mmCIF file of C-alpha atoms and ligand atoms in Angstrom:
data_model
loop_
_atom_site.group_PDB
_atom_site.id
_atom_site.type_symbol
_atom_site.label_atom_id
_atom_site.label_comp_id
_atom_site.label_asym_id
_atom_site.label_seq_id
_atom_site.Cartn_x
_atom_site.Cartn_y
_atom_site.Cartn_z
ATOM 1 C CA MET A 29 232.900 312.134 122.250
ATOM 2 C CA ALA A 30 235.435 310.549 119.939
ATOM 3 C CA HIS A 31 238.255 310.350 122.478
ATOM 4 C CA ARG A 32 236.150 308.525 125.098
ATOM 5 C CA TRP A 33 238.094 305.635 126.530
ATOM 6 C CA THR A 34 236.838 302.637 128.440
ATOM 7 C CA ASN A 35 238.814 302.522 131.648
ATOM 8 C CA LYS A 36 239.471 298.915 132.504
ATOM 9 C CA LEU A 37 240.894 299.942 135.889
ATOM 10 C CA THR A 38 237.648 301.571 136.993
ATOM 11 C CA ARG A 39 234.576 300.177 138.706
ATOM 12 C CA ALA A 40 231.295 301.242 137.126
ATOM 13 C CA ASP A 41 230.076 302.887 140.305
ATOM 14 C CA VAL A 42 231.651 304.573 143.262
ATOM 15 C CA THR A 43 232.034 301.932 145.944
ATOM 16 C CA PRO A 44 231.361 303.453 149.347
ATOM 17 C CA GLU A 45 234.544 303.855 151.321
ATOM 18 C CA ALA A 46 233.196 301.694 154.150
ATOM 19 C CA VAL A 47 233.013 298.719 151.792
ATOM 20 C CA PHE A 48 236.687 299.118 151.017
ATOM 21 C CA LEU A 49 237.712 299.533 154.644
ATOM 22 C CA ASN A 50 235.750 296.426 155.466
ATOM 23 C CA ARG A 51 237.280 294.469 152.590
ATOM 24 C CA ARG A 52 240.778 295.515 153.648
ATOM 25 C CA GLN A 53 240.174 294.347 157.198
ATOM 26 C CA ILE A 54 238.907 291.012 155.927
ATOM 27 C CA LEU A 55 241.938 290.640 153.672
ATOM 28 C CA ALA A 56 244.289 291.597 156.500
ATOM 29 C CA GLY A 57 242.637 288.965 158.693
ATOM 30 C CA LEU A 58 243.038 286.265 156.067
ATOM 31 C CA GLY A 59 246.728 287.002 155.584
ATOM 32 C CA ALA A 60 248.611 287.418 152.329
ATOM 33 C CA GLY A 61 248.618 283.734 151.401
ATOM 34 C CA ALA A 62 244.846 283.500 151.491
ATOM 35 C CA VAL A 63 244.482 286.686 149.405
ATOM 36 C CA VAL A 64 246.454 285.185 146.538
ATOM 37 C CA GLY A 65 244.128 282.198 146.557
ATOM 38 C CA LEU A 66 240.910 284.227 146.339
ATOM 39 C CA PRO A 67 239.130 283.506 143.072
ATOM 40 C CA GLY A 68 238.746 286.314 140.554
ATOM 41 C CA ARG A 69 241.445 288.549 141.978
ATOM 42 C CA SER A 70 244.260 289.167 139.522
ATOM 43 C CA ALA A 71 247.634 290.449 140.711
ATOM 44 C CA ALA A 72 246.965 293.754 138.937
ATOM 45 C CA MET A 73 243.639 294.199 140.746
ATOM 46 C CA GLU A 74 245.278 293.496 144.102
ATOM 47 C CA ASP A 75 247.824 296.174 143.278
ATOM 48 C CA LEU A 76 245.020 298.685 142.598
ATOM 49 C CA GLU A 77 243.362 298.265 145.983
ATOM 50 C CA PRO A 78 242.640 301.914 146.834
ATOM 51 C CA ASN A 79 244.203 303.568 149.840
ATOM 52 C CA THR A 80 241.801 304.873 152.467
ATOM 53 C CA LEU A 81 240.627 308.492 152.321
ATOM 54 C CA GLU A 82 242.448 308.974 155.630
ATOM 55 C CA GLU A 83 245.758 307.830 154.073
ATOM 56 C CA ILE A 84 245.232 309.816 150.867
ATOM 57 C CA SER A 85 244.396 313.065 152.695
ATOM 58 C CA SER A 86 247.003 312.764 155.482
ATOM 59 C CA TYR A 87 250.206 312.049 153.504
ATOM 60 C CA CYS A 88 250.438 314.853 150.959
ATOM 61 C CA ASN A 89 252.850 316.948 148.953
ATOM 62 C CA TYR A 90 251.544 320.498 148.668
ATOM 63 C CA TYR A 91 254.530 322.708 149.441
ATOM 64 C CA GLU A 92 252.461 325.911 149.497
ATOM 65 C CA PHE A 93 251.230 324.573 152.868
ATOM 66 C CA GLY A 94 254.610 323.318 154.103
ATOM 67 C CA THR A 95 257.112 320.652 153.071
ATOM 68 C CA GLY A 96 256.176 318.052 155.713
ATOM 69 C CA LYS A 97 253.840 315.258 154.576
ATOM 70 C CA GLY A 98 251.376 316.202 157.330
ATOM 71 C CA ASP A 99 251.586 319.996 156.804
ATOM 72 C CA PRO A 100 248.976 320.245 153.994
ATOM 73 C CA LYS A 101 246.383 318.412 156.114
ATOM 74 C CA GLU A 102 247.152 320.795 158.979
ATOM 75 C CA ASN A 103 247.125 324.043 156.964
ATOM 76 C CA ALA A 104 245.128 323.646 153.738
ATOM 77 C CA HIS A 105 241.811 324.513 155.431
ATOM 78 C CA MET A 106 242.977 328.153 155.112
ATOM 79 C CA LEU A 107 242.529 328.031 151.327
ATOM 80 C CA THR A 108 239.287 329.581 150.045
ATOM 81 C CA THR A 109 238.062 327.366 147.199
ATOM 82 C CA ASP A 110 234.650 328.969 146.630
ATOM 83 C CA PRO A 111 234.279 331.013 144.483
ATOM 84 C CA TRP A 112 236.864 329.580 142.074
ATOM 85 C CA THR A 113 237.733 330.587 138.524
ATOM 86 C CA VAL A 114 239.976 328.934 135.968
ATOM 87 C CA THR A 115 241.380 331.277 133.325
ATOM 88 C CA ILE A 116 241.885 329.490 130.012
ATOM 89 C CA ASP A 117 243.889 331.598 127.582
ATOM 90 C CA GLY A 118 246.626 331.622 124.944
ATOM 91 C CA MET A 119 246.012 329.702 121.724
ATOM 92 C CA VAL A 120 242.288 329.045 122.208
ATOM 93 C CA GLU A 121 239.154 330.118 120.332
ATOM 94 C CA ARG A 122 237.256 331.225 123.450
ATOM 95 C CA PRO A 123 239.697 332.614 126.043
ATOM 96 C CA GLY A 124 238.195 333.663 129.335
ATOM 97 C CA ASP A 125 237.456 333.033 132.982
ATOM 98 C CA TYR A 126 235.494 329.833 133.535
ATOM 99 C CA SER A 127 233.831 329.520 136.928
ATOM 100 C CA PHE A 128 234.093 326.183 138.719
ATOM 101 C CA GLU A 129 230.266 325.883 138.756
ATOM 102 C CA ASP A 130 230.086 326.550 135.034
ATOM 103 C CA ILE A 131 232.771 323.927 134.352
ATOM 104 C CA MET A 132 231.061 321.345 136.581
ATOM 105 C CA SER A 133 227.672 321.928 134.968
ATOM 106 C CA ARG A 134 229.168 321.066 131.581
ATOM 107 C CA MET A 135 231.278 318.039 132.554
ATOM 108 C CA THR A 136 230.454 314.407 133.177
ATOM 109 C CA VAL A 137 232.238 313.363 136.357
ATOM 110 C CA GLU A 138 233.290 309.721 136.526
ATOM 111 C CA GLU A 139 235.502 307.586 138.745
ATOM 112 C CA ARG A 140 239.038 306.583 137.744
ATOM 113 C CA ILE A 141 241.198 304.474 140.039
ATOM 114 C CA TYR A 142 244.818 305.385 139.359
ATOM 115 C CA ARG A 143 248.116 304.488 140.949
ATOM 116 C CA LEU A 144 250.039 307.643 141.943
ATOM 117 C CA ARG A 145 253.830 307.207 141.962
ATOM 118 C CA CYS A 146 255.806 309.957 143.670
ATOM 119 C CA VAL A 147 259.405 310.642 142.677
ATOM 120 C CA GLU A 148 260.257 310.109 146.373
ATOM 121 C CA GLN A 149 259.688 306.340 145.901
ATOM 122 C CA TRP A 150 256.269 306.022 147.518
ATOM 123 C CA SER A 151 252.977 305.250 145.831
ATOM 124 C CA MET A 152 249.288 305.088 146.603
ATOM 125 C CA VAL A 153 246.111 304.191 144.757
ATOM 126 C CA VAL A 154 243.443 306.872 144.548
ATOM 127 C CA PRO A 155 239.814 306.574 143.406
ATOM 128 C CA TRP A 156 239.518 309.964 141.704
ATOM 129 C CA ASN A 157 236.321 311.567 140.479
ATOM 130 C CA GLY A 158 236.900 313.853 137.554
ATOM 131 C CA PHE A 159 236.623 314.520 133.858
ATOM 132 C CA GLU A 160 239.020 314.372 130.945
ATOM 133 C CA LEU A 161 241.223 317.420 130.524
ATOM 134 C CA ALA A 162 240.421 317.165 126.792
ATOM 135 C CA ASP A 163 236.776 317.946 127.568
ATOM 136 C CA LEU A 164 237.747 321.058 129.555
ATOM 137 C CA LEU A 165 240.030 322.260 126.739
ATOM 138 C CA ASP A 166 237.141 321.696 124.303
ATOM 139 C CA LEU A 167 235.154 324.343 126.200
ATOM 140 C CA ALA A 168 237.747 326.928 125.221
ATOM 141 C CA GLY A 169 238.446 325.433 121.776
ATOM 142 C CA ILE A 170 242.080 324.584 120.991
ATOM 143 C CA ALA A 171 243.575 326.728 118.217
ATOM 144 C CA PRO A 172 245.437 324.770 115.498
ATOM 145 C CA GLU A 173 248.830 326.326 116.331
ATOM 146 C CA ALA A 174 248.799 325.129 119.985
ATOM 147 C CA LYS A 175 251.463 322.520 120.858
ATOM 148 C CA TYR A 176 251.670 322.576 124.680
ATOM 149 C CA VAL A 177 249.492 323.227 127.721
ATOM 150 C CA ALA A 178 250.781 325.262 130.680
ATOM 151 C CA PHE A 179 249.182 325.131 134.155
ATOM 152 C CA GLU A 180 249.406 327.393 137.188
ATOM 153 C CA THR A 181 248.438 326.875 140.862
ATOM 154 C CA VAL A 182 246.753 329.654 142.824
ATOM 155 C CA LEU A 183 249.206 331.836 144.766
ATOM 156 C CA ARG A 184 247.763 333.396 147.930
ATOM 157 C CA PRO A 185 250.463 334.143 150.510
ATOM 158 C CA GLU A 186 247.808 335.127 153.075
ATOM 159 C CA GLU A 187 246.243 331.652 152.845
ATOM 160 C CA MET A 188 249.390 329.616 152.104
ATOM 161 C CA PRO A 189 251.931 329.667 154.960
ATOM 162 C CA GLY A 190 254.452 327.585 152.978
ATOM 163 C CA VAL A 191 255.090 330.196 150.284
ATOM 164 C CA LYS A 192 256.982 332.389 152.792
ATOM 165 C CA ILE A 193 259.872 330.003 152.142
ATOM 166 C CA PRO A 194 261.080 330.104 148.509
ATOM 167 C CA VAL A 195 261.462 326.318 148.108
ATOM 168 C CA ILE A 196 259.769 326.665 144.717
ATOM 169 C CA ASP A 197 259.734 329.717 142.490
ATOM 170 C CA TRP A 198 256.021 330.361 143.225
ATOM 171 C CA PRO A 199 253.488 330.032 141.735
ATOM 172 C CA TYR A 200 253.823 326.280 141.135
ATOM 173 C CA VAL A 201 253.664 325.738 137.355
ATOM 174 C CA GLU A 202 253.510 322.642 135.158
ATOM 175 C CA GLY A 203 253.260 321.721 131.498
ATOM 176 C CA LEU A 204 252.302 318.937 129.124
ATOM 177 C CA ARG A 205 252.746 318.375 125.421
ATOM 178 C CA LEU A 206 249.327 318.776 123.750
ATOM 179 C CA ASP A 207 249.034 315.070 122.836
ATOM 180 C CA GLU A 208 249.744 314.140 126.485
ATOM 181 C CA ALA A 209 247.138 316.658 127.642
ATOM 182 C CA LEU A 210 244.544 315.244 125.243
ATOM 183 C CA HIS A 211 245.235 311.613 126.172
ATOM 184 C CA PRO A 212 242.084 310.088 127.691
ATOM 185 C CA LEU A 213 244.020 308.967 130.802
ATOM 186 C CA THR A 214 244.727 312.633 131.646
ATOM 187 C CA ILE A 215 242.032 314.002 133.940
ATOM 188 C CA MET A 216 241.128 317.006 136.043
ATOM 189 C CA ALA A 217 240.116 315.571 139.421
ATOM 190 C CA THR A 218 237.388 317.222 141.492
ATOM 191 C CA GLY A 219 236.717 314.473 144.020
ATOM 192 C CA ILE A 220 238.024 311.430 145.890
ATOM 193 C CA TYR A 221 235.748 308.558 147.021
ATOM 194 C CA GLY A 222 232.759 310.463 145.649
ATOM 195 C CA LYS A 223 233.333 313.498 147.916
ATOM 196 C CA PRO A 224 234.717 316.917 146.931
ATOM 197 C CA ILE A 225 238.492 316.767 146.758
ATOM 198 C CA PRO A 226 240.084 317.655 150.134
ATOM 199 C CA ASN A 227 241.945 320.993 150.085
ATOM 200 C CA GLN A 228 245.275 319.262 150.795
ATOM 201 C CA ASN A 229 244.816 317.116 147.674
ATOM 202 C CA GLY A 230 244.321 320.155 145.427
ATOM 203 C CA ALA A 231 240.761 321.489 145.762
ATOM 204 C CA PRO A 232 238.725 322.381 143.923
ATOM 205 C CA LEU A 233 240.381 320.879 140.846
ATOM 206 C CA ARG A 234 243.787 319.400 140.058
ATOM 207 C CA LEU A 235 245.501 317.672 137.190
ATOM 208 C CA VAL A 236 246.157 313.896 137.319
ATOM 209 C CA VAL A 237 248.538 312.318 134.780
ATOM 210 C CA PRO A 238 248.886 308.728 136.018
ATOM 211 C CA TRP A 239 251.924 307.664 133.951
ATOM 212 C CA LYS A 240 254.068 310.569 135.237
ATOM 213 C CA TYR A 241 255.640 311.211 138.640
ATOM 214 C CA GLY A 242 253.234 312.794 141.135
ATOM 215 C CA TYR A 243 254.692 316.288 140.894
ATOM 216 C CA LYS A 244 253.352 316.691 137.347
ATOM 217 C CA SER A 245 249.834 316.564 138.854
ATOM 218 C CA ILE A 246 249.512 320.245 139.712
ATOM 219 C CA LYS A 247 246.986 321.200 142.412
ATOM 220 C CA SER A 248 244.360 323.951 142.779
ATOM 221 C CA VAL A 249 244.663 325.067 139.152
ATOM 222 C CA VAL A 250 243.676 328.686 138.354
ATOM 223 C CA LYS A 251 245.212 329.107 134.921
ATOM 224 C CA ILE A 252 245.589 326.976 131.795
ATOM 225 C CA THR A 253 247.435 328.445 128.824
ATOM 226 C CA LEU A 254 247.690 326.880 125.366
ATOM 227 C CA THR A 255 251.033 327.731 123.786
ATOM 228 C CA ASP A 256 253.394 326.756 120.969
ATOM 229 C CA SER A 257 256.539 326.605 123.137
ATOM 230 C CA GLN A 258 257.474 324.139 125.901
ATOM 231 C CA PRO A 259 256.290 325.647 129.200
ATOM 232 C CA PRO A 260 258.488 325.986 132.290
ATOM 233 C CA THR A 261 257.787 323.532 135.128
ATOM 234 C CA ALA A 262 258.288 324.178 138.856
ATOM 235 C CA TRP A 263 260.647 321.269 139.589
ATOM 236 C CA ASN A 264 262.606 321.701 136.364
ATOM 237 C CA LYS A 265 263.290 325.320 137.360
ATOM 238 C CA TYR A 266 264.392 324.045 140.792
ATOM 239 C CA SER A 267 266.838 321.539 139.264
ATOM 240 C CA ALA A 268 266.842 320.797 135.529
ATOM 241 C CA ARG A 269 269.336 317.954 136.032
ATOM 242 C CA GLU A 270 267.043 316.147 138.458
ATOM 243 C CA TYR A 271 263.622 316.924 136.970
ATOM 244 C CA GLY A 272 263.049 316.881 133.219
ATOM 245 C CA PHE A 273 260.023 318.162 131.335
ATOM 246 C CA TYR A 274 258.563 314.698 130.648
ATOM 247 C CA SER A 275 258.926 313.082 134.093
ATOM 248 C CA ASN A 276 257.456 309.785 132.926
ATOM 249 C CA VAL A 277 257.625 307.043 135.547
ATOM 250 C CA ASN A 278 260.564 304.914 134.413
ATOM 251 C CA PRO A 279 262.210 302.281 136.646
ATOM 252 C CA ASN A 280 265.253 302.248 134.323
ATOM 253 C CA VAL A 281 266.082 305.942 134.678
ATOM 254 C CA ASP A 282 267.262 306.776 138.196
ATOM 255 C CA HIS A 283 266.909 310.149 139.832
ATOM 256 C CA PRO A 284 270.525 311.419 140.145
ATOM 257 C CA ARG A 285 270.338 310.926 143.924
ATOM 258 C CA TRP A 286 268.285 307.724 144.229
ATOM 259 C CA SER A 287 266.958 304.683 142.348
ATOM 260 C CA GLN A 288 263.498 304.638 140.774
ATOM 261 C CA ALA A 289 263.367 300.842 140.437
ATOM 262 C CA THR A 290 261.072 300.162 143.410
ATOM 263 C CA GLU A 291 258.397 301.844 145.500
ATOM 264 C CA ARG A 292 256.803 301.639 148.947
ATOM 265 C CA ARG A 293 253.028 301.635 149.108
ATOM 266 C CA ILE A 294 251.560 304.092 151.612
ATOM 267 C CA GLY A 295 249.569 302.177 154.208
ATOM 268 C CA ASP A 296 251.641 298.996 153.999
ATOM 269 C CA GLY A 297 253.978 300.075 156.802
ATOM 270 C CA LEU A 298 257.585 301.250 156.727
ATOM 271 C CA PHE A 299 259.066 297.763 156.860
ATOM 272 C CA SER A 300 256.865 296.154 154.229
ATOM 273 C CA LYS A 301 258.314 294.698 151.056
ATOM 274 C CA ARG A 302 258.880 297.259 148.306
ATOM 275 C CA SER A 303 257.266 296.576 144.933
ATOM 276 C CA PRO A 304 258.963 296.947 141.575
ATOM 277 C CA THR A 305 258.031 300.183 139.802
ATOM 278 C CA LEU A 306 256.373 299.602 136.447
ATOM 279 C CA MET A 307 257.257 301.348 133.185
ATOM 280 C CA PHE A 308 254.933 304.356 132.750
ATOM 281 C CA ASN A 309 253.540 303.413 136.191
ATOM 282 C CA GLY A 310 251.736 300.424 134.651
ATOM 283 C CA TYR A 311 250.080 302.404 131.834
ATOM 284 C CA GLU A 312 252.589 301.340 129.160
ATOM 285 C CA ASP A 313 249.996 299.808 126.811
ATOM 286 C CA GLU A 314 248.050 303.052 126.798
ATOM 287 C CA VAL A 315 250.829 305.668 126.515
ATOM 288 C CA ALA A 316 254.086 304.159 125.166
ATOM 289 C CA SER A 317 253.129 305.165 121.605
ATOM 290 C CA LEU A 318 253.280 308.856 122.589
ATOM 291 C CA TYR A 319 257.053 308.520 122.984
ATOM 292 C CA GLU A 320 257.933 306.275 120.044
ATOM 293 C CA GLY A 321 261.428 307.002 118.769
ATOM 294 C CA MET A 322 262.279 309.308 121.685
ATOM 295 C CA ASP A 323 265.349 308.828 123.870
ATOM 296 C CA LEU A 324 263.699 308.469 127.308
ATOM 297 C CA VAL A 325 267.010 308.969 129.143
ATOM 298 C CA LYS A 326 267.684 312.278 127.472
ATOM 299 C CA ASN A 327 264.000 313.223 127.606
ATOM 300 C CA HIS A 328 263.523 312.228 131.250
HETATM 301 N N1 MTE B 7 250.671 323.246 143.607
HETATM 302 C C1 MTE B 7 251.271 322.096 143.926
HETATM 303 N N2 MTE B 7 250.942 320.974 143.273
HETATM 304 C C2 MTE B 7 251.542 319.801 143.589
HETATM 305 C C3 MTE B 7 252.549 319.750 144.576
HETATM 306 C C4 MTE B 7 252.884 320.965 145.250
HETATM 307 O O1 MTE B 7 253.762 321.022 146.138
HETATM 308 N N3 MTE B 7 252.219 322.117 144.903
HETATM 309 N N4 MTE B 7 253.190 318.547 144.856
HETATM 310 C C5 MTE B 7 253.178 317.535 143.794
HETATM 311 C C6 MTE B 7 253.709 316.244 144.215
HETATM 312 S S1 MTE B 7 255.387 316.170 144.462
HETATM 313 C C7 MTE B 7 252.930 315.121 144.339
HETATM 314 S S2 MTE B 7 253.602 313.588 144.670
HETATM 315 C C8 MTE B 7 251.443 315.219 144.225
HETATM 316 C C9 MTE B 7 250.857 314.631 145.478
HETATM 317 O O2 MTE B 7 249.459 314.619 145.425
HETATM 318 P P1 MTE B 7 248.659 314.182 146.724
HETATM 319 O O3 MTE B 7 249.244 314.934 147.878
HETATM 320 O O4 MTE B 7 247.240 314.539 146.474
HETATM 321 O O5 MTE B 7 248.876 312.724 146.862
HETATM 322 O O6 MTE B 7 250.981 316.562 144.060
HETATM 323 C C10 MTE B 7 251.784 317.359 143.183
HETATM 324 N N5 MTE B 7 251.164 318.650 142.940
HETATM 325 MO MO1 MO B 8 255.940 313.843 144.384
#
């Protein structure tokens, strides 16, 4: 397909998790000084050392299962993810209900290792398995008048104990401009470390937009609507002053209540050195052109 992009951050094959755990232990044993001296390891590569599946699936934000970081792991087993249907409607040629099996049978799943930067100043690195959102939208055929893509998470109060509390105006909704949605970095993830995505991470399929704050990556998607007007987003409805539509990772634009200049990597320990946050979460070369001429303070 024309929009195929060679991901320089991705290994060709899924490396078994055990290899990574082993490598981490070896690196920990050598100490930081020795790591820097290892041949063939650039600083950027070191930074993209994936977190363990245990870390990724234990420290989660999925408020439908509770607001504590450990709540989703505790409660998300209640979510029924099979059967699963994604409704694709609005400005498309072939609106309808697409079953998860049907989608999977038509997609090529590949691995993408992305840094996830949460607005709460933590980050982790996740080896996702997924496919480009553009390929999913191609199934339905984008109508020429479409300008935005709206997403919706499943809402099942009987399976989601967290929705009893109206933290968010449920269901959780998100939106992207069409060019952001079609960017080859934007994926629908269906797995982590080559296994089906854990429920607490958004099973059976979730959006991942690596240059935006984590909350743009909406979980357990049941509805995708192509539209010509900017869609509402869950956190913008909660507080428009704090959470804009774009939500691009930007170390120069602080959240009104805290700085976004640095981040703490999950797994490094609470007292480890914080790292500087990178513009567009390190994906500046790939995505800066989408925002040329835009005021990124106003359009935060
Ligand atoms: N439906 C839904 N999607 C969601 C959230 C949520 O509470 N509900 N939290 C978001 C936030 S704030 C972050 S940081 C990421 C976290 O993804 P992870 O838990 O898989 O790391 O999911 C995002 N997607
Ligand atoms: Mo987040």
